[in-house]
Structures are given as C-alpha cells and as structure tokens.
C-alpha cells in the first residue's frame, strides 16, 4: 500500500521586509504561506534564543526549587535561516518514504519527527505548536559543552539539536507526509551540510561579534543576516 496524503511546508528565515510570507509550490490547499511564515519565525526564535545565551542545558531540572540552571554559551556568528523550495522538495521526497530515522546526504542534514495522530485538524495544531522542533531542541539536556566550545559528538544523542543550531546552516525546507500506517512524518532539511564529529556546533562569543563585514546583526536578536535581509524587522522573530 502506498502513502496517500501529503502536507508540505517550508520553514525559512526571518520575514521579508515587505511582509511577504514564504512561497513554495502548494501540495494542498489547507497549507498557507502565512502558516509557513509562522513556522519560520518559531524556528529562528530558537536560534536567536541560543545565540543570546537563553537556552538551558545539562540535566533536566527537578520539579522543586531552588535549582541552579546551566545555560548554553552565547554564539558570536549564528546565521539566520533563509527559505529554500528545493530543500522543501527534497524533504518531501524523504518524508514520503515514511522512515522513522534520518537519512544521509552529501547536500543536506536531516531531522525526522513522527506524529501518531493523523487527524488533519490535529496535524495543523501540532505543527503550529512546533512539536517537532520542541522535540529536537529538547536534546540540549545532553549537551556537554566545554569552557570554550559546544562540540558535536555523534554518540551524545544531540544530532537533531545540532541540525537546528549549527551556525553555518543558512537554508531550510521541511515537509509533512501522512503515511499509510497511520502516522505522520515530519522532515526538515538543512543546508549546507556541515555536521561533523568533534567540530563545534557554533562559535562561542559575544552575540553578533563575528558576523563579518557582509552581514547585519541586531543585538537584540543575535542572528547574522546578509544585507539583502537587513531591512527585516526584529519583531518578526519575537
């Protein structure tokens, strides 16, 4: 039996200055560009939160207080994410295979998340709440950062977090596919492919400090944008 129902979306960089939502080929009428833009904002919000040093890492906090929280290092050149329809297409091709684990490619890094509820209404709600990204970024509790680095170690179960947080990932596309076995597969592709064992996920330092001369960075956001995006409003990701 073949999979029979498709929802596709792209999660992109910060909103365009003129307020346009990301646009890709529509696979179903229920998915709007405005929804894509909303998902995009939430994805970049996490990178901003990480760059500014507001992400808690280490062991999961207990239910009782007091508890001394440990925060991830700030990032000095965290890129914002731009929209890419080709990545959305490749994510769709991967999602329609209904695999539960990420595949490998020379062109992109991949995250996979499986949703068991196949109700169309619930799918929309769950995607809007970014359950996939919440799951991927929850791996921060397994980060083993040093005084000067946040290294990627393949045996530390932080592969999904690393894809969301890798500083040089600049493009992103995602797809959602309803599989015949009653599950929904969410796939996101990140480019360029950079994930390597023992390398730093991002450069530790003062936010915006190392973006470079060809980039703009708002100190309240902490993400490096090229000058073609510099007119974007900072409130678009807050």
Short mmCIF file of C-alpha atoms in Angstrom, two decimals:
data_model
loop_
_atom_site.label_atom_id
_atom_site.label_comp_id
_atom_site.label_asym_id
_atom_site.label_seq_id
_atom_site.Cartn_x
_atom_site.Cartn_y
_atom_site.Cartn_z
CA UNK A 1 0.00 0.00 0.00
CA UNK A 2 1.23 3.47 -0.83
CA UNK A 3 1.08 6.63 1.31
CA UNK A 4 -1.96 8.64 0.33
CA UNK A 5 -1.99 12.10 1.80
CA UNK A 6 0.51 14.95 1.68
CA UNK A 7 1.03 18.20 3.50
CA UNK A 8 4.13 20.19 2.61
CA UNK A 9 5.68 23.27 4.15
CA UNK A 10 8.88 25.26 4.31
CA UNK A 11 10.44 26.77 7.40
CA UNK A 12 12.51 29.74 6.38
CA UNK A 13 14.49 32.70 7.60
CA UNK A 14 13.06 35.88 9.10
CA UNK A 15 10.11 37.55 7.41
CA UNK A 16 10.68 39.67 4.31
CA UNK A 17 10.89 43.42 4.81
CA UNK A 18 7.79 43.95 2.71
CA UNK A 19 5.89 41.47 4.88
CA UNK A 20 5.54 38.72 2.27
CA UNK A 21 5.17 35.17 3.54
CA UNK A 22 7.44 32.41 2.22
CA UNK A 23 6.11 30.92 -1.02
CA UNK A 24 6.59 27.41 -2.40
CA UNK A 25 4.52 25.13 -4.59
CA UNK A 26 1.31 24.19 -2.77
CA UNK A 27 0.71 20.47 -2.25
CA UNK A 28 -2.65 21.03 -0.57
CA UNK A 29 -4.98 23.98 -0.21
CA UNK A 30 -5.03 23.83 3.61
CA UNK A 31 -1.37 24.88 3.84
CA UNK A 32 -0.92 28.63 3.52
CA UNK A 33 2.14 30.82 3.10
CA UNK A 34 1.15 32.60 6.31
CA UNK A 35 1.44 29.29 8.16
CA UNK A 36 4.86 28.76 6.66
CA UNK A 37 5.93 32.18 7.88
CA UNK A 38 4.67 31.40 11.38
CA UNK A 39 6.68 28.18 11.47
CA UNK A 40 9.70 30.04 10.15
CA UNK A 41 9.55 32.61 12.93
CA UNK A 42 9.41 29.93 15.61
CA UNK A 43 12.40 28.12 14.15
CA UNK A 44 14.57 31.24 14.06
CA UNK A 45 13.39 32.25 17.51
CA UNK A 46 15.19 29.24 18.89
CA UNK A 47 18.44 30.13 17.11
CA UNK A 48 18.10 33.66 18.47
CA UNK A 49 17.45 32.35 21.97
CA UNK A 50 20.52 30.14 21.72
CA UNK A 51 22.73 32.90 20.33
CA UNK A 52 21.75 35.21 23.18
CA UNK A 53 22.54 32.58 25.84
CA UNK A 54 18.98 31.87 26.97
CA UNK A 55 18.91 28.10 26.38
CA UNK A 56 19.12 25.81 29.41
CA UNK A 57 21.37 22.76 29.07
CA UNK A 58 22.52 19.85 31.23
CA UNK A 59 20.34 17.62 33.35
CA UNK A 60 16.61 18.22 33.24
CA UNK A 61 15.60 20.48 36.15
CA UNK A 62 13.76 18.82 39.05
CA UNK A 63 10.23 19.78 40.00
CA UNK A 64 11.32 21.52 43.18
CA UNK A 65 13.33 24.71 43.64
CA UNK A 66 15.89 26.09 44.27
CA UNK A 67 17.86 24.82 41.28
CA UNK A 68 20.90 26.35 39.63
CA UNK A 69 20.30 26.34 35.89
CA UNK A 70 23.13 25.98 33.38
CA UNK A 71 22.86 27.91 30.11
CA UNK A 72 24.43 27.20 26.73
CA UNK A 73 27.22 29.53 25.67
CA UNK A 74 26.30 32.57 23.58
CA UNK A 75 27.05 32.43 19.84
CA UNK A 76 29.10 35.07 18.03
CA UNK A 77 28.06 34.33 14.41
CA UNK A 78 24.79 32.43 14.33
CA UNK A 79 23.22 32.69 10.86
CA UNK A 80 19.52 33.27 10.36
CA UNK A 81 17.71 30.76 8.14
CA UNK A 82 16.54 31.52 4.62
CA UNK A 83 13.75 29.94 2.65
CA UNK A 84 14.61 27.27 0.09
CA UNK A 85 11.99 25.50 -2.02
CA UNK A 86 14.48 22.92 -3.29
CA UNK A 87 15.12 21.79 0.28
CA UNK A 88 11.39 21.54 0.81
CA UNK A 89 11.17 19.27 -2.23
CA UNK A 90 13.98 17.04 -1.01
CA UNK A 91 12.39 16.91 2.44
CA UNK A 92 9.12 15.87 0.80
CA UNK A 93 10.83 13.08 -1.13
CA UNK A 94 12.31 11.84 2.13
CA UNK A 95 9.09 12.19 4.12
CA UNK A 96 7.06 10.17 1.62
CA UNK A 97 9.28 7.17 2.35
CA UNK A 98 7.81 7.19 5.89
CA UNK A 99 11.10 6.37 7.57
CA UNK A 100 11.42 6.95 11.31
CA UNK A 101 15.14 7.75 11.30
CA UNK A 102 17.15 10.41 9.48
CA UNK A 103 18.85 9.52 6.21
CA UNK A 104 22.21 10.81 5.00
CA UNK A 105 23.07 13.00 2.03
CA UNK A 106 26.04 14.97 0.74
CA UNK A 107 23.83 18.03 0.20
CA UNK A 108 21.91 18.46 3.45
CA UNK A 109 21.50 17.40 7.08
CA UNK A 110 18.15 15.88 8.04
CA UNK A 111 15.84 15.80 11.05
CA UNK A 112 12.85 13.45 11.31
CA UNK A 113 9.89 13.51 13.71
CA UNK A 114 6.90 11.15 13.76
CA UNK A 115 3.37 12.16 14.83
CA UNK A 116 0.89 9.37 15.57
CA UNK A 117 -2.34 11.39 15.31
CA UNK A 118 -3.40 11.58 11.64
CA UNK A 119 -6.41 13.88 12.05
CA UNK A 120 -5.94 16.81 9.65
CA UNK A 121 -7.14 19.23 12.31
CA UNK A 122 -4.71 17.90 14.89
CA UNK A 123 -1.89 17.91 12.35
CA UNK A 124 -2.33 21.65 11.82
CA UNK A 125 -2.40 22.31 15.56
CA UNK A 126 0.62 20.19 16.29
CA UNK A 127 2.71 21.71 13.52
CA UNK A 128 1.71 25.20 14.62
CA UNK A 129 2.98 24.42 18.11
CA UNK A 130 6.20 23.14 16.55
CA UNK A 131 6.18 19.78 18.32
CA UNK A 132 8.95 18.58 16.03
CA UNK A 133 11.28 21.47 16.85
CA UNK A 134 10.43 21.20 20.54
CA UNK A 135 11.42 17.54 20.45
CA UNK A 136 14.64 18.19 18.52
CA UNK A 137 15.77 21.04 20.74
CA UNK A 138 14.99 19.12 23.94
CA UNK A 139 18.27 17.32 23.27
CA UNK A 140 20.01 20.34 24.83
CA UNK A 141 19.83 18.44 28.11
CA UNK A 142 22.52 16.12 26.69
CA UNK A 143 24.94 18.85 25.60
CA UNK A 144 28.44 18.50 27.00
CA UNK A 145 29.91 21.95 26.43
CA UNK A 146 33.44 22.91 27.38
CA UNK A 147 34.62 26.29 28.59
CA UNK A 148 35.22 27.47 25.02
CA UNK A 149 33.20 25.20 22.75
CA UNK A 150 29.93 23.36 22.14
CA UNK A 151 31.18 20.27 20.29
CA UNK A 152 29.09 17.87 18.23
CA UNK A 153 29.58 14.28 19.34
CA UNK A 154 27.62 11.68 17.41
CA UNK A 155 27.31 9.43 20.46
CA UNK A 156 25.75 12.15 22.63
CA UNK A 157 22.25 11.94 21.10
CA UNK A 158 22.21 15.61 20.08
CA UNK A 159 22.06 15.14 16.31
CA UNK A 160 18.66 16.83 15.94
CA UNK A 161 19.61 19.77 18.14
CA UNK A 162 22.86 20.16 16.20
CA UNK A 163 20.96 20.49 12.93
CA UNK A 164 18.70 23.18 14.35
CA UNK A 165 21.58 25.05 15.97
CA UNK A 166 24.54 24.66 13.59
CA UNK A 167 25.75 28.20 12.99
CA UNK A 168 26.55 27.81 9.28
CA UNK A 169 23.25 26.25 8.33
CA UNK A 170 21.64 29.06 6.34
CA UNK A 171 18.83 27.35 4.42
CA UNK A 172 15.96 25.16 5.50
CA UNK A 173 13.00 23.34 3.99
CA UNK A 174 10.50 20.96 5.59
CA UNK A 175 7.70 18.61 4.59
CA UNK A 176 4.95 16.72 6.39
CA UNK A 177 3.63 13.45 4.99
CA UNK A 178 0.72 11.35 6.21
CA UNK A 179 1.76 7.71 5.88
CA UNK A 180 -0.48 4.74 5.25
CA UNK A 181 0.37 3.08 8.59
CA UNK A 182 -1.43 5.84 10.46
CA UNK A 183 1.49 8.08 11.31
CA UNK A 184 2.70 11.47 10.10
CA UNK A 185 6.35 12.02 9.27
CA UNK A 186 7.87 15.50 9.62
CA UNK A 187 11.20 16.01 7.83
CA UNK A 188 13.43 19.08 7.78
CA UNK A 189 16.49 19.50 5.56
CA UNK A 190 19.29 21.91 6.44
CA UNK A 191 21.94 23.23 4.07
CA UNK A 192 24.77 23.40 3.51
CA UNK A 193 25.63 20.02 5.01
CA UNK A 194 28.25 20.68 7.68
CA UNK A 195 27.71 18.31 10.60
CA UNK A 196 30.97 16.58 11.54
CA UNK A 197 32.02 14.73 14.65
CA UNK A 198 34.14 16.66 17.19
CA UNK A 199 33.53 20.00 15.46
CA UNK A 200 31.97 22.96 17.23
CA UNK A 201 28.25 23.42 16.56
CA UNK A 202 28.71 27.17 16.84
CA UNK A 203 31.39 29.72 17.69
CA UNK A 204 31.27 30.80 21.32
CA UNK A 205 31.45 34.53 21.94
CA UNK A 206 29.54 37.79 22.20
CA UNK A 207 26.41 37.72 20.01
CA UNK A 208 26.92 39.41 16.62
CA UNK A 209 30.66 39.94 17.19
CA UNK A 210 31.89 37.72 14.34
CA UNK A 211 29.16 38.04 11.71
CA UNK A 212 31.58 39.65 9.27
CA UNK A 213 31.51 42.78 7.07
CA UNK A 214 28.87 41.45 4.67
CA UNK A 215 26.31 40.86 7.41
CA UNK A 216 23.98 42.83 9.64
CA UNK A 217 23.14 41.74 13.18
CA UNK A 218 20.64 43.28 15.58
CA UNK A 219 21.95 42.97 19.13
CA UNK A 220 18.50 42.05 20.49
CA UNK A 221 18.22 39.13 18.04
CA UNK A 222 21.77 37.83 17.72
CA UNK A 223 21.40 36.36 14.22
CA UNK A 224 23.68 37.29 11.32
CA UNK A 225 21.75 38.46 8.24
CA UNK A 226 23.19 39.39 4.87
CA UNK A 227 22.49 42.95 3.75
CA UNK A 228 19.68 41.88 1.42
CA UNK A 229 17.81 40.87 4.59
CA UNK A 230 18.97 43.70 6.81
CA UNK A 231 15.70 45.60 6.41
CA UNK A 232 13.79 42.80 8.15
CA UNK A 233 12.11 43.91 11.31
CA UNK A 234 13.49 42.43 14.54
CA UNK A 235 9.98 41.99 15.93
CA UNK A 236 9.28 39.41 13.23
CA UNK A 237 11.01 36.73 15.28
CA UNK A 238 9.97 37.89 18.74
#
